[in-house]
PDB file of C-alpha atoms in Angstrom:
ATOM      1  CA  MET A 741      20.683   6.005 -11.524  1.00  0.00           C
ATOM      2  CA  ALA A 742      21.431   7.005 -15.306  1.00  0.00           C
ATOM      3  CA  VAL A 743      20.191   6.328 -18.316  1.00  0.00           C
ATOM      4  CA  CYS A 744      22.233   6.108 -21.447  1.00  0.00           C
ATOM      5  CA  LEU A 745      21.158   8.123 -25.009  1.00  0.00           C
ATOM      6  CA  LEU A 746      23.128   8.309 -28.057  1.00  0.00           C
ATOM      7  CA  ALA A 747      23.768  11.902 -27.133  1.00  0.00           C
ATOM      8  CA  GLY A 748      25.238  11.116 -24.187  1.00  0.00           C
ATOM      9  CA  CYS A 749      24.075   9.714 -20.087  1.00  0.00           C
ATOM     10  CA  THR A 750      21.090  11.798 -18.240  1.00  0.00           C
ATOM     11  CA  THR A 751      20.500  10.770 -14.277  1.00  0.00           C
ATOM     12  CA  LEU A 752      17.079  10.239 -13.201  1.00  0.00           C
ATOM     13  CA  SER A 753      15.824  11.780  -9.578  1.00  0.00           C
ATOM     14  CA  PRO A 754      14.841   9.627  -7.524  1.00  0.00           C
ATOM     15  CA  LEU A 755      11.258   8.514  -6.868  1.00  0.00           C
ATOM     16  CA  SER A 756      10.666  10.159  -4.162  1.00  0.00           C
ATOM     17  CA  GLU A 757      10.765  13.363  -5.537  1.00  0.00           C
ATOM     18  CA  GLY A 758       7.295  14.386  -7.037  1.00  0.00           C
ATOM     19  CA  ILE A 759       6.406  10.359  -6.130  1.00  0.00           C
ATOM     20  CA  THR A 760       3.398  10.511  -3.427  1.00  0.00           C
ATOM     21  CA  LEU A 761       1.400   8.156  -1.192  1.00  0.00           C
ATOM     22  CA  SER A 762      -0.893  10.168   0.898  1.00  0.00           C
ATOM     23  CA  VAL A 763      -3.568   8.674   3.471  1.00  0.00           C
ATOM     24  CA  ARG A 764      -7.076   9.897   2.491  1.00  0.00           C
ATOM     25  CA  SER A 765      -9.036   8.046   4.910  1.00  0.00           C
ATOM     26  CA  TYR A 766      -8.808   5.144   7.475  1.00  0.00           C
ATOM     27  CA  ASP A 767     -11.896   4.446   9.367  1.00  0.00           C
ATOM     28  CA  ARG A 768     -10.757   3.009  12.699  1.00  0.00           C
ATOM     29  CA  VAL A 769     -13.926   0.711  13.336  1.00  0.00           C
ATOM     30  CA  THR A 770     -14.103  -1.236  10.141  1.00  0.00           C
ATOM     31  CA  GLY A 771     -10.721  -1.177   9.042  1.00  0.00           C
ATOM     32  CA  ASP A 772     -11.200   0.554   5.433  1.00  0.00           C
ATOM     33  CA  TYR A 773      -8.681   3.121   4.085  1.00  0.00           C
ATOM     34  CA  VAL A 774      -8.312   4.813   0.735  1.00  0.00           C
ATOM     35  CA  LEU A 775      -5.144   5.832  -0.573  1.00  0.00           C
ATOM     36  CA  ASP A 776      -4.253   8.695  -3.401  1.00  0.00           C
ATOM     37  CA  LEU A 777      -1.104   7.314  -5.505  1.00  0.00           C
ATOM     38  CA  ARG A 778       0.460  10.746  -7.051  1.00  0.00           C
ATOM     39  CA  ASN A 779       2.960  10.524  -9.891  1.00  0.00           C
ATOM     40  CA  ASP A 780       4.218  14.874  -9.861  1.00  0.00           C
ATOM     41  CA  THR A 781       6.841  14.285 -12.435  1.00  0.00           C
ATOM     42  CA  ALA A 782       7.177  14.001 -16.170  1.00  0.00           C
ATOM     43  CA  ARG A 783       7.672  10.465 -16.444  1.00  0.00           C
ATOM     44  CA  PRO A 784       5.997   7.296 -16.139  1.00  0.00           C
ATOM     45  CA  VAL A 785       5.996   4.972 -12.997  1.00  0.00           C
ATOM     46  CA  LEU A 786       5.449   1.324 -12.826  1.00  0.00           C
ATOM     47  CA  TYR A 787       3.685   0.628  -9.281  1.00  0.00           C
ATOM     48  CA  LEU A 788       3.336  -2.789  -8.000  1.00  0.00           C
ATOM     49  CA  ASN A 789      -0.934  -3.725  -8.146  1.00  0.00           C
ATOM     50  CA  PRO A 790      -2.530  -4.526  -5.529  1.00  0.00           C
ATOM     51  CA  TYR A 791       0.672  -4.783  -3.060  1.00  0.00           C
ATOM     52  CA  LEU A 792       1.296  -3.001  -0.285  1.00  0.00           C
ATOM     53  CA  ASN A 793       3.601  -2.733   2.201  1.00  0.00           C
ATOM     54  CA  PHE A 794       2.941  -1.589   6.376  1.00  0.00           C
ATOM     55  CA  ASP A 795       5.591  -1.441   8.547  1.00  0.00           C
ATOM     56  CA  THR A 796       6.187   1.463  11.424  1.00  0.00           C
ATOM     57  CA  ILE A 797       9.667   1.751   9.926  1.00  0.00           C
ATOM     58  CA  ARG A 798      10.110   3.114   6.282  1.00  0.00           C
ATOM     59  CA  ARG A 799      12.432   1.207   4.817  1.00  0.00           C
ATOM     60  CA  PRO A 800      13.688   2.911   1.938  1.00  0.00           C
ATOM     61  CA  ASP A 801      15.558  -0.745   0.837  1.00  0.00           C
ATOM     62  CA  PRO A 802      14.213  -1.891  -2.889  1.00  0.00           C
ATOM     63  CA  GLU A 803      13.106  -5.372  -3.762  1.00  0.00           C
ATOM     64  CA  PRO A 804      12.988  -7.526  -6.827  1.00  0.00           C
ATOM     65  CA  PHE A 805       9.204  -8.580  -8.353  1.00  0.00           C
ATOM     66  CA  PRO A 806       7.879 -10.191  -5.238  1.00  0.00           C
ATOM     67  CA  GLU A 807       7.717 -14.327  -5.272  1.00  0.00           C
ATOM     68  CA  SER A 808       5.349 -16.265  -4.813  1.00  0.00           C
ATOM     69  CA  PRO A 809       4.794 -18.635  -2.040  1.00  0.00           C
ATOM     70  CA  GLU A 810       4.823 -21.967  -2.282  1.00  0.00           C
ATOM     71  CA  GLY A 811       1.611 -23.788  -4.049  1.00  0.00           C
ATOM     72  CA  MET A 812       0.061 -20.253  -4.193  1.00  0.00           C
ATOM     73  CA  ALA A 813      -0.315 -17.845  -6.838  1.00  0.00           C
ATOM     74  CA  LEU A 814       0.793 -13.776  -6.194  1.00  0.00           C
ATOM     75  CA  MET A 815      -1.931 -12.011  -7.916  1.00  0.00           C
ATOM     76  CA  VAL A 816       0.491  -8.532  -8.756  1.00  0.00           C
ATOM     77  CA  HIS A 817       1.138  -7.072 -11.639  1.00  0.00           C
ATOM     78  CA  SER A 818       3.097  -3.194 -12.944  1.00  0.00           C
ATOM     79  CA  THR A 819       0.651  -0.775 -13.498  1.00  0.00           C
ATOM     80  CA  LYS A 820       1.464   1.921 -15.207  1.00  0.00           C
ATOM     81  CA  LEU A 821       1.223   5.178 -13.707  1.00  0.00           C
ATOM     82  CA  VAL A 822       1.125   9.005 -16.394  1.00  0.00           C
ATOM     83  CA  PRO A 823       2.923  11.702 -15.686  1.00  0.00           C
ATOM     84  CA  GLY A 824       0.573  14.121 -13.532  1.00  0.00           C
ATOM     85  CA  GLY A 825      -1.398  11.392 -13.330  1.00  0.00           C
ATOM     86  CA  SER A 826      -3.622   9.933  -9.268  1.00  0.00           C
ATOM     87  CA  VAL A 827      -4.549   6.548  -8.464  1.00  0.00           C
ATOM     88  CA  VAL A 828      -7.167   5.921  -5.108  1.00  0.00           C
ATOM     89  CA  LEU A 829      -6.080   2.796  -3.745  1.00  0.00           C
ATOM     90  CA  SER A 830      -8.312   1.134  -1.139  1.00  0.00           C
ATOM     91  CA  GLY A 831      -8.466  -1.654   1.355  1.00  0.00           C
ATOM     92  CA  LYS A 832      -9.422  -3.298   4.479  1.00  0.00           C
ATOM     93  CA  CYS A 833      -7.464  -3.471   7.576  1.00  0.00           C
ATOM     94  CA  THR A 834      -8.193  -6.771  10.004  1.00  0.00           C
ATOM     95  CA  ALA A 835      -8.584  -6.323  13.430  1.00  0.00           C
ATOM     96  CA  GLY A 836      -5.234  -7.756  14.349  1.00  0.00           C
ATOM     97  CA  GLY A 837      -3.286  -7.055  11.197  1.00  0.00           C
ATOM     98  CA  LEU A 838      -0.142  -4.564  11.183  1.00  0.00           C
ATOM     99  CA  CYS A 839      -1.945  -2.100   9.193  1.00  0.00           C
ATOM    100  CA  SER A 840      -4.089  -1.615  11.737  1.00  0.00           C
ATOM    101  CA  ARG A 841      -1.548  -0.996  14.330  1.00  0.00           C
ATOM    102  CA  PRO A 842      -0.530   2.559  15.295  1.00  0.00           C
ATOM    103  CA  GLU A 843       1.760   4.091  14.071  1.00  0.00           C
ATOM    104  CA  THR A 844       2.262   2.212  11.054  1.00  0.00           C
ATOM    105  CA  TYR A 845       2.946   3.733   7.544  1.00  0.00           C
ATOM    106  CA  VAL A 846       2.302   2.353   3.954  1.00  0.00           C
ATOM    107  CA  ALA A 847       4.179   1.684   0.870  1.00  0.00           C
ATOM    108  CA  VAL A 848       3.654   1.053  -2.455  1.00  0.00           C
ATOM    109  CA  ARG A 849       6.874  -0.132  -4.664  1.00  0.00           C
ATOM    110  CA  ALA A 850       7.524   1.669  -7.702  1.00  0.00           C
ATOM    111  CA  CYS A 851      10.063   1.751 -10.507  1.00  0.00           C
ATOM    112  CA  TRP A 852      10.608   4.552 -13.658  1.00  0.00           C
ATOM    113  CA  PHE A 853       8.955   3.087 -16.747  1.00  0.00           C
ATOM    114  CA  GLU A 854      11.281   2.533 -19.687  1.00  0.00           C
ATOM    115  CA  LYS A 855      10.076   0.306 -22.180  1.00  0.00           C
ATOM    116  CA  ALA A 856       9.595  -3.048 -19.824  1.00  0.00           C
ATOM    117  CA  TRP A 857       6.489  -3.631 -17.863  1.00  0.00           C
ATOM    118  CA  ASN A 858       8.888  -4.978 -15.164  1.00  0.00           C
ATOM    119  CA  CYS A 859      11.396  -3.430 -13.219  1.00  0.00           C
ATOM    120  CA  GLU A 860      14.294  -5.219 -11.935  1.00  0.00           C
ATOM    121  CA  GLN A 861      14.317  -3.396  -8.371  1.00  0.00           C
ATOM    122  CA  TYR A 862      11.385  -1.895  -6.817  1.00  0.00           C
ATOM    123  CA  PHE A 863      11.483   1.060  -4.825  1.00  0.00           C
ATOM    124  CA  PRO A 864       9.044   1.757  -1.736  1.00  0.00           C
ATOM    125  CA  ILE A 865       7.226   5.195  -1.862  1.00  0.00           C
ATOM    126  CA  TRP A 866       6.337   6.034   2.076  1.00  0.00           C
ATOM    127  CA  SER A 867       3.001   7.580   3.261  1.00  0.00           C
ATOM    128  CA  LYS A 868       4.035  10.851   5.164  1.00  0.00           C
ATOM    129  CA  THR A 869       1.807  10.032   7.633  1.00  0.00           C
ATOM    130  CA  PRO A 870       1.148   6.521   9.522  1.00  0.00           C
ATOM    131  CA  LEU A 871      -2.233   5.030   8.157  1.00  0.00           C
ATOM    132  CA  THR A 872      -4.276   4.731  11.082  1.00  0.00           C
ATOM    133  CA  GLY A 873      -3.367   8.994  11.758  1.00  0.00           C
ATOM    134  CA  ALA A 874      -1.629   7.484  14.760  1.00  0.00           C
TER     135      ALA A 874
END
């Protein structure tokens, strides 16, 4: 991705460099999990809150802002994470939910913050380890 300034263009590093999502804890009995999203870059990012993806395959494909299911309001918004900042995300997996299955990774969708509070595409930041630790 390139950003053009008056003096020329500069290339932005991929979000995967410096933005990390770590699994702090997962309780197999209750399904409670705690994640840590960190921005170790010099630029702010936007992430979709609360909007996590769970999958056994860490797909790199960007996605636009999610659409609301018909007849329902999707309560998701972009949240800014400042350079050097971190945020704790927590939730609960149901016993039959995808997130409780072994080898399931978790991702948050993010983009570089420019001026607008929404991005055309949000890129997945996947956890390095499965949510359940298995």
